[in-house]
Coordinates of C-alpha atoms in Angstrom, one line a residue:
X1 CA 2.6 24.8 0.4
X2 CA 2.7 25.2 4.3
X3 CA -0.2 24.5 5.6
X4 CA -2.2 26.8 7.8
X5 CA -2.3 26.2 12.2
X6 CA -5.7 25.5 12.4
X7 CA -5.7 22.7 9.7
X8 CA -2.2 21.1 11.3
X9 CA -4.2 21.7 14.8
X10 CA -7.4 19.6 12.8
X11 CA -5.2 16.8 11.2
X12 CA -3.7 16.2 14.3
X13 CA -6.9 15.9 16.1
X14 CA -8.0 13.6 13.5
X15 CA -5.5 11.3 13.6
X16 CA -5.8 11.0 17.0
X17 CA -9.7 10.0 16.6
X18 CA -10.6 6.9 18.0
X19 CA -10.3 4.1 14.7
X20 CA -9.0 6.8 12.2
X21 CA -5.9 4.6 11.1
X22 CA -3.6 6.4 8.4
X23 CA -6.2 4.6 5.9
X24 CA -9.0 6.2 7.1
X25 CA -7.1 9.3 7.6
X26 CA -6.3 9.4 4.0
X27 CA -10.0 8.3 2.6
X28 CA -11.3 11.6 5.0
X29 CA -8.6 13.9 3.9
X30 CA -9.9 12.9 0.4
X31 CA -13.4 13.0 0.8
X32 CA -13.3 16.3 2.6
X33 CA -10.1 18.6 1.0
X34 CA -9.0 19.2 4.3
X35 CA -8.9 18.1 7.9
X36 CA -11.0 20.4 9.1
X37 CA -13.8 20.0 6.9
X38 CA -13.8 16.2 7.7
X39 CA -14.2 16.9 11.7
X40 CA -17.1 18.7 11.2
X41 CA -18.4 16.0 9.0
X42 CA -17.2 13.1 11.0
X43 CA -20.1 13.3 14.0
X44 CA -23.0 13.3 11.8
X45 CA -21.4 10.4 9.7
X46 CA -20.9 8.3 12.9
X47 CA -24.6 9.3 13.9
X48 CA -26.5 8.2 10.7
X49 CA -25.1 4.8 10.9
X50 CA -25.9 4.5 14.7
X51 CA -22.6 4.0 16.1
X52 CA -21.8 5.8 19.4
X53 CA -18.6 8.3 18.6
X54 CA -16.7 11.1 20.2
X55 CA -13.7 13.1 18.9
X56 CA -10.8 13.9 21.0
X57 CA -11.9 17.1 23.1
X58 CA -9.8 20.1 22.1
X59 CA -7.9 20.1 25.3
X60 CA -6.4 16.5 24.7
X61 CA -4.5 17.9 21.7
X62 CA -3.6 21.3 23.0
X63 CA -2.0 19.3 25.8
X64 CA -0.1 16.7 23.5
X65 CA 1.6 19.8 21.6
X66 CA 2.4 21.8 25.4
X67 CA 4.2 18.3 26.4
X68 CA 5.7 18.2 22.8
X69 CA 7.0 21.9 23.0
X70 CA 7.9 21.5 26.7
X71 CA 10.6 18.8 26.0
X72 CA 11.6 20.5 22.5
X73 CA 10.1 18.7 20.7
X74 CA 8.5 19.0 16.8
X75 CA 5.6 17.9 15.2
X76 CA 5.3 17.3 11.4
X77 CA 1.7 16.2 10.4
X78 CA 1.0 15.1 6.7
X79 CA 1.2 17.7 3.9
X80 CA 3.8 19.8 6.0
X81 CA 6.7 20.8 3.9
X82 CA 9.4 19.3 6.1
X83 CA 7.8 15.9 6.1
X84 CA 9.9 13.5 4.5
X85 CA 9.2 12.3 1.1
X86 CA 10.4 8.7 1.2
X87 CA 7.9 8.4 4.3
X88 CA 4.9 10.4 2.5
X89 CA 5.2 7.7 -0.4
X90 CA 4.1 4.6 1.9
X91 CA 0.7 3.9 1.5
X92 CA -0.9 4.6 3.5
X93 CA 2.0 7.0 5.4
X94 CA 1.6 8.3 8.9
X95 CA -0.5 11.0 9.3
X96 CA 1.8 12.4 12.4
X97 CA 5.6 12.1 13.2
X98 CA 6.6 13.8 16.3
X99 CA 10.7 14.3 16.4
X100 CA 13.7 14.9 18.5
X101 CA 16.7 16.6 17.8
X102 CA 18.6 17.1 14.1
X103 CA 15.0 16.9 12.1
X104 CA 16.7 17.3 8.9
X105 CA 18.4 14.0 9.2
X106 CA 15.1 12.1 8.2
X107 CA 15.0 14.4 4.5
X108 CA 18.7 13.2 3.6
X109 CA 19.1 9.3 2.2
X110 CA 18.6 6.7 4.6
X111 CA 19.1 3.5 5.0
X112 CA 17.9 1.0 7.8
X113 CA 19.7 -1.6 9.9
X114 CA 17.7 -4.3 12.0
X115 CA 18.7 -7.0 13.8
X116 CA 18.1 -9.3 17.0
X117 CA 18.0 -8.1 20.4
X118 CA 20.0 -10.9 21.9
X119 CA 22.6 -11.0 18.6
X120 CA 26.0 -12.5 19.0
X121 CA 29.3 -10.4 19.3
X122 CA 29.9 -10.9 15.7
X123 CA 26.4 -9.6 14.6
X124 CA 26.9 -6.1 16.7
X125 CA 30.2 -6.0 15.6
X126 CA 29.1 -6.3 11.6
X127 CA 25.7 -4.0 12.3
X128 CA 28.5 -1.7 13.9
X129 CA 31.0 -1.4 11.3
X130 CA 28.1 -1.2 8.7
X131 CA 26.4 1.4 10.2
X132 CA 29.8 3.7 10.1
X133 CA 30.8 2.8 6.9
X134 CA 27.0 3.8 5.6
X135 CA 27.2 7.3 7.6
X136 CA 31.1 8.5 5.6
X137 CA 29.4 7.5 2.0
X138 CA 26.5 10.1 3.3
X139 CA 23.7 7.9 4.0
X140 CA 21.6 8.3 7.5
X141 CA 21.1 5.3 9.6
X142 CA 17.8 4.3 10.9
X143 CA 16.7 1.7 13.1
X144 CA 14.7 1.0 16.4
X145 CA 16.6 1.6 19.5
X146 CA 16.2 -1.9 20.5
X147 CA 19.0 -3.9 22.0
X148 CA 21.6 -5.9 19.8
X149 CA 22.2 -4.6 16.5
X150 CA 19.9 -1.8 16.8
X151 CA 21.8 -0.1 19.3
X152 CA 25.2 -1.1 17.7
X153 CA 24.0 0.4 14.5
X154 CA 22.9 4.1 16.1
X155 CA 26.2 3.6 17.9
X156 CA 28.3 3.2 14.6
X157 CA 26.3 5.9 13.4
X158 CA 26.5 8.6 15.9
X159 CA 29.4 10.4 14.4
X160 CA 27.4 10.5 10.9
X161 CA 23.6 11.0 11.8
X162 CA 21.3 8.6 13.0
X163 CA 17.6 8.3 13.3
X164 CA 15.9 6.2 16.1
X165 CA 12.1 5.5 15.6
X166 CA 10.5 4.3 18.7
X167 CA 7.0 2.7 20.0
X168 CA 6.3 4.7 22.1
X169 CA 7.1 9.1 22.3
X170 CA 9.6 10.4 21.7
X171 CA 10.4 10.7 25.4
X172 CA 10.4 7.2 26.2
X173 CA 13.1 5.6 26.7
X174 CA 12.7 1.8 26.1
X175 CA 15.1 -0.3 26.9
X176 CA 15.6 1.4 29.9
X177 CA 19.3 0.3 29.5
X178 CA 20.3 2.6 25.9
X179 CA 19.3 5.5 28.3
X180 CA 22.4 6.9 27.3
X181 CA 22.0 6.0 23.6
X182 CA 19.3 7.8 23.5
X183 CA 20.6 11.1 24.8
X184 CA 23.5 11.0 22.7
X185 CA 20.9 10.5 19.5
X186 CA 18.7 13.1 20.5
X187 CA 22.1 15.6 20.8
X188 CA 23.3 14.2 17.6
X189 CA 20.6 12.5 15.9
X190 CA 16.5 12.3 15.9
X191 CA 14.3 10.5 17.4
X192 CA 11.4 9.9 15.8
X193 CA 7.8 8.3 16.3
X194 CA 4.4 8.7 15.3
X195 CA 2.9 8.1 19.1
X196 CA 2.2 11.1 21.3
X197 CA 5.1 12.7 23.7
X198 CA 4.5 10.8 27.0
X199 CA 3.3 7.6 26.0
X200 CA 4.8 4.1 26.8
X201 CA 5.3 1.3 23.7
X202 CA 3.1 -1.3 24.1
X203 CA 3.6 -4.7 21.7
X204 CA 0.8 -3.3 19.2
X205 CA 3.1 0.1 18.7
X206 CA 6.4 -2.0 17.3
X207 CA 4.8 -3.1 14.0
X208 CA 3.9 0.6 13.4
X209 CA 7.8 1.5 14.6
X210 CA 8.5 -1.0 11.9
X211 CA 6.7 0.5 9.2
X212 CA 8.1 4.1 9.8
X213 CA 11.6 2.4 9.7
X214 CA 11.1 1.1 6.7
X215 CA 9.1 4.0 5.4
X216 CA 12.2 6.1 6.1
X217 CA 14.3 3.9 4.0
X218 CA 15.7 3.7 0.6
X219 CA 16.8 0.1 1.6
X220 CA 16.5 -2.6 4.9
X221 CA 19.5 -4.4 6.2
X222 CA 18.9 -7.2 8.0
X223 CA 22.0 -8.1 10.1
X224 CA 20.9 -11.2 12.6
X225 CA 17.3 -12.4 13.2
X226 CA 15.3 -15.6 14.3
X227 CA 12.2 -16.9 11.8
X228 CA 9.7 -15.0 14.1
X229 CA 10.4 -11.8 14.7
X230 CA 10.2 -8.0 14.4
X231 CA 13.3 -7.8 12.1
X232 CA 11.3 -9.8 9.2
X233 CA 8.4 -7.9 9.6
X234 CA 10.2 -4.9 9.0
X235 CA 12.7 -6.4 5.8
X236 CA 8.4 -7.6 4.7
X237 CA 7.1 -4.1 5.1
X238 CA 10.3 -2.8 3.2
X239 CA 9.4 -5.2 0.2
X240 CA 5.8 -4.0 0.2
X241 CA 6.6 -0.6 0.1
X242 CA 9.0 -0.7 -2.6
X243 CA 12.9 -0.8 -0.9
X244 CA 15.4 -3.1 -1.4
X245 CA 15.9 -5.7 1.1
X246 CA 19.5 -6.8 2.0
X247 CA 20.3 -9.9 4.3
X248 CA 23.6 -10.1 6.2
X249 CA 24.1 -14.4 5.5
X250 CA 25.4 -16.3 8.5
X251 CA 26.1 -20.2 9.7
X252 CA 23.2 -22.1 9.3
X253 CA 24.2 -23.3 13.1
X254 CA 23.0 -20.3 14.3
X255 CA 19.6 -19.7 14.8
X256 CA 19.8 -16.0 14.4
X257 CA 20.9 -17.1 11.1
X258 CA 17.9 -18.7 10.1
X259 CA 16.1 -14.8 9.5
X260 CA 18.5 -13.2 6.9
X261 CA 19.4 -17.0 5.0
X262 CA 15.3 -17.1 4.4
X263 CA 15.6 -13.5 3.4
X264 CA 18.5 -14.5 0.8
X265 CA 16.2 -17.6 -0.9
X266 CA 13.0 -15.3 -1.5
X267 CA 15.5 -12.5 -3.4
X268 CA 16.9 -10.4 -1.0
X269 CA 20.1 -8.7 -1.9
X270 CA 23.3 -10.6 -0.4
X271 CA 25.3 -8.2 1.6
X272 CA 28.9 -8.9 2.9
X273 CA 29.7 -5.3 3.2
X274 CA 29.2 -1.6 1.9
X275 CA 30.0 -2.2 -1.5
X276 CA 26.9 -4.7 -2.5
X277 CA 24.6 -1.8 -0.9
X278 CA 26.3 0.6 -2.9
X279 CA 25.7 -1.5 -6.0
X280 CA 22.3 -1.7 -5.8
X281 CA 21.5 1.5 -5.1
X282 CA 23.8 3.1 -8.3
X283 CA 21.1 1.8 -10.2
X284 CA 19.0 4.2 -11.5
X285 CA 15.2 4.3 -10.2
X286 CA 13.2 6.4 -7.0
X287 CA 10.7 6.7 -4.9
X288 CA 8.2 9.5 -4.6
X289 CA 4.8 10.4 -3.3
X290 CA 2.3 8.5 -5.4
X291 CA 0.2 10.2 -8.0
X292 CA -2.7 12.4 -6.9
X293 CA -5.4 10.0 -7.7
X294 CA -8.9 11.2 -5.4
X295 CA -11.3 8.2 -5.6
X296 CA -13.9 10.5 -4.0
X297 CA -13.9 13.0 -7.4
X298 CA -17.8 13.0 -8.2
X299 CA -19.0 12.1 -4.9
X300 CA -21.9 14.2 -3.6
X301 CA -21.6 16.1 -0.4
X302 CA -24.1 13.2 1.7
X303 CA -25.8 9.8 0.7
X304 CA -28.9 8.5 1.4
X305 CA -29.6 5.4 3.3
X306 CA -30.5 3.6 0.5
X307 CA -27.3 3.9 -1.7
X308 CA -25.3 2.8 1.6
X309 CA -27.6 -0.4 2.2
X310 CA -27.1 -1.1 -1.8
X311 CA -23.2 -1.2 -1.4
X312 CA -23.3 -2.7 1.7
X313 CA -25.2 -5.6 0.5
X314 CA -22.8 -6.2 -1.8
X315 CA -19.6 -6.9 0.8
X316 CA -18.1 -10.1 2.2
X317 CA -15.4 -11.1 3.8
X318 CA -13.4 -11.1 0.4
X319 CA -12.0 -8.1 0.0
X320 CA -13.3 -6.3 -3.4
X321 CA -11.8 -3.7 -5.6
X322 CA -13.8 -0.7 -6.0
X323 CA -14.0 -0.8 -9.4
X324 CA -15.9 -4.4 -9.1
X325 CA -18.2 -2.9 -6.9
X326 CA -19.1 0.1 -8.4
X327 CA -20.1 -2.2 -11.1
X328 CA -22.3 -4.7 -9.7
X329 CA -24.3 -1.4 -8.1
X330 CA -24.3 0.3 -10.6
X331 CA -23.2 3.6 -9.3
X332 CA -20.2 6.1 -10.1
X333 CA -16.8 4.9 -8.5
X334 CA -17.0 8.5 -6.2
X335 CA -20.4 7.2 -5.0
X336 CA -19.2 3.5 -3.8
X337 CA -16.0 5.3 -2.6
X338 CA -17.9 7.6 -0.2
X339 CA -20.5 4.5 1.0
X340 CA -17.9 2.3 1.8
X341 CA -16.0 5.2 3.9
X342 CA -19.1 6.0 5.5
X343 CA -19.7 2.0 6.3
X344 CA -16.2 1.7 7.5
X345 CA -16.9 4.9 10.1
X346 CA -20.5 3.5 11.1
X347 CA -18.3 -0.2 12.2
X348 CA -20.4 -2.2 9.5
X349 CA -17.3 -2.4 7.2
X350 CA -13.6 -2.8 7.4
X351 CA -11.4 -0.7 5.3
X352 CA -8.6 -2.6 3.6
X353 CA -5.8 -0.8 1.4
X354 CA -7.7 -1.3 -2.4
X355 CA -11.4 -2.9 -0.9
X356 CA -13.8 -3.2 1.9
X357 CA -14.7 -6.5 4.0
X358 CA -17.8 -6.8 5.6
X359 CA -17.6 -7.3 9.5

């Protein structure tokens, strides 16, 4: 179902709201049906908890699309046809993807490569030959633009399709240096990112980069990477969401070793070439959006004070199912469900994926 202009305009502006994360982007789309019937909501909700709040003015978004259609840009928001399934079925998944280029690329199979930034010869030169051996058996390549064996796997993958997801929009080209990698992905690739056109990554936009990666992916490879670093946070995120993790192994010498060798002890899928990827993934399972399951169902339209101070009592810094604390207030799971949004809006609550935590 293609949803209308004014509601993509809405969910856009909502996303962009100041503290709506995709969690509490999903809790309001639930709540409310659509996007536009949670804006209207949102200020009074912010107001009876006595929190200062102020949605993005109009103008801020009509500018974000002009910059977005002035570079040629296209914007897929949640619930749009085009978006892609394998990145809808995260959860929470983005509520905005801004692209660049071949947008169909991110609907066919994909399959991530990661890597370090500072990665020998040998690890570019694997990440490389991967990457175009993955792209002729049909599968798109994804990574994040980053030196090392990022940018040796878009490069492998060029001739076959290639997605780069990036911190900050997709006009920003970071390193500065894979300026040319980047123009030859946007002719023959996409770029992709869930950041507005025009702004500039910062360190808190990579873990997000790393979650669409993943998100895109029916599977991770992890070429080269230290203990700490963004390469592991991305094979985690791919284990949490479902994908298969492989690990390229390497001498123990080498500290960029250390990364993918830990992988291999905690279960990740040894890979020495195409054929152990194509192995795994002949086995028969998939991924798909999760069922429709609307916690809100029952939920009346506003609560009274009291019913929020009676769930509120009940949080702490443990994070509680809803179930456990629809039962100790004795109240319909829709009621609690609606509280604890409202307490999460209002600052007196932090919403966690399954729970709340008090602040």
């Amino acid at each position: 179902m293609t949803l209308e202009a004014a509601e993509r305009f809405a969910r856009l502006r909502l996303a962009r709201t100041d503290k709506v994360g995709p969690v509490t982007f999903r809790q309001l789309l639930d709540r409310f049906g659509t996007a536009t019937r949670a804006l209207d909501a949102l200020p009074d909700l912010i107001r009876k908890g006595g929190a200062g709040h102020a949605l993005p003015e109009v103008s801020r978004i009509e500018t974000e699309l002009a910059a977005g259609e002035r570079i040629g840009a296209r914007l897929l928001v949640l619930g749009d046809p085009e978006f892609p399934e394998m990145l809808a079925a995260v959860d929470p998944p983005p509520p905005v993807l801004w692209t660049l280029g071949d947008v169909s690329l991110i609907a066919r199979p994909c399959i991530g490569i990661v890597g370090a930034r500072i990665a020998s010869a040998g690890g570019q030169r694997i990440a490389r030959g991967l990457a175009q051996q993955l792209g002729e058996a049909g599968h798109v390549v994804v990574s994040g633009m980053a030196r090392g064996v990022d940018g040796a796997a878009h490069a492998g993958a060029l001739e076959t399709g290639t997605v780069a997801v990036l911190g900050g929009g997709v006009d920003d080209i970071y390193p500065p240096d894979n300026a040319d990698l980047y123009r030859q992905i946007v002719e023959r690739g996409c770029v992709v990112s869930e950041s507005p056109v025009g702004a500039r990554a910062q360190a808190k936009d990579f873990p997000r980069r790393n979650r669409i990666i993943s998100g895109l992916s029916r599977g991770v490879i992890v070429v080269e990477a230290e203990l700490r670093s963004g390469s592991l946070i991305t094979a985690r995120l791919a284990a949490e969401q479902g994908r298969d993790v492989f690990a390229v192994p390497g001498s123990p010498l080498d500290p960029r070793s250390k990364g993918p060798n830990e992988l291999l002890r905690q279960g990740a899928i040894l890979c020495e070439g195409i054929e152990d990827v194509e192995r795994e993934f002949s086995r028969s399972r998939c991924v798909g959006e999760p069922p429709v399951d609307n916690p809100f169902t029952g939920a009346p339209p506003d609560l009274d004070d009291a019913t929020l101070e009676r769930v509120a009592a009940l949080l702490s810094p443990t994070p509680t199912p809803r179930d456990e604390l629809a039962r100790a207030a004795d109240l319909p799971i829709g009621v609690v469900a609606a509280a604890l949004l409202e307490l999460s809006l209002t600052g007196r609550a932090t919403l966690l994926s399954g729970g709340l935590a008090s602040l």
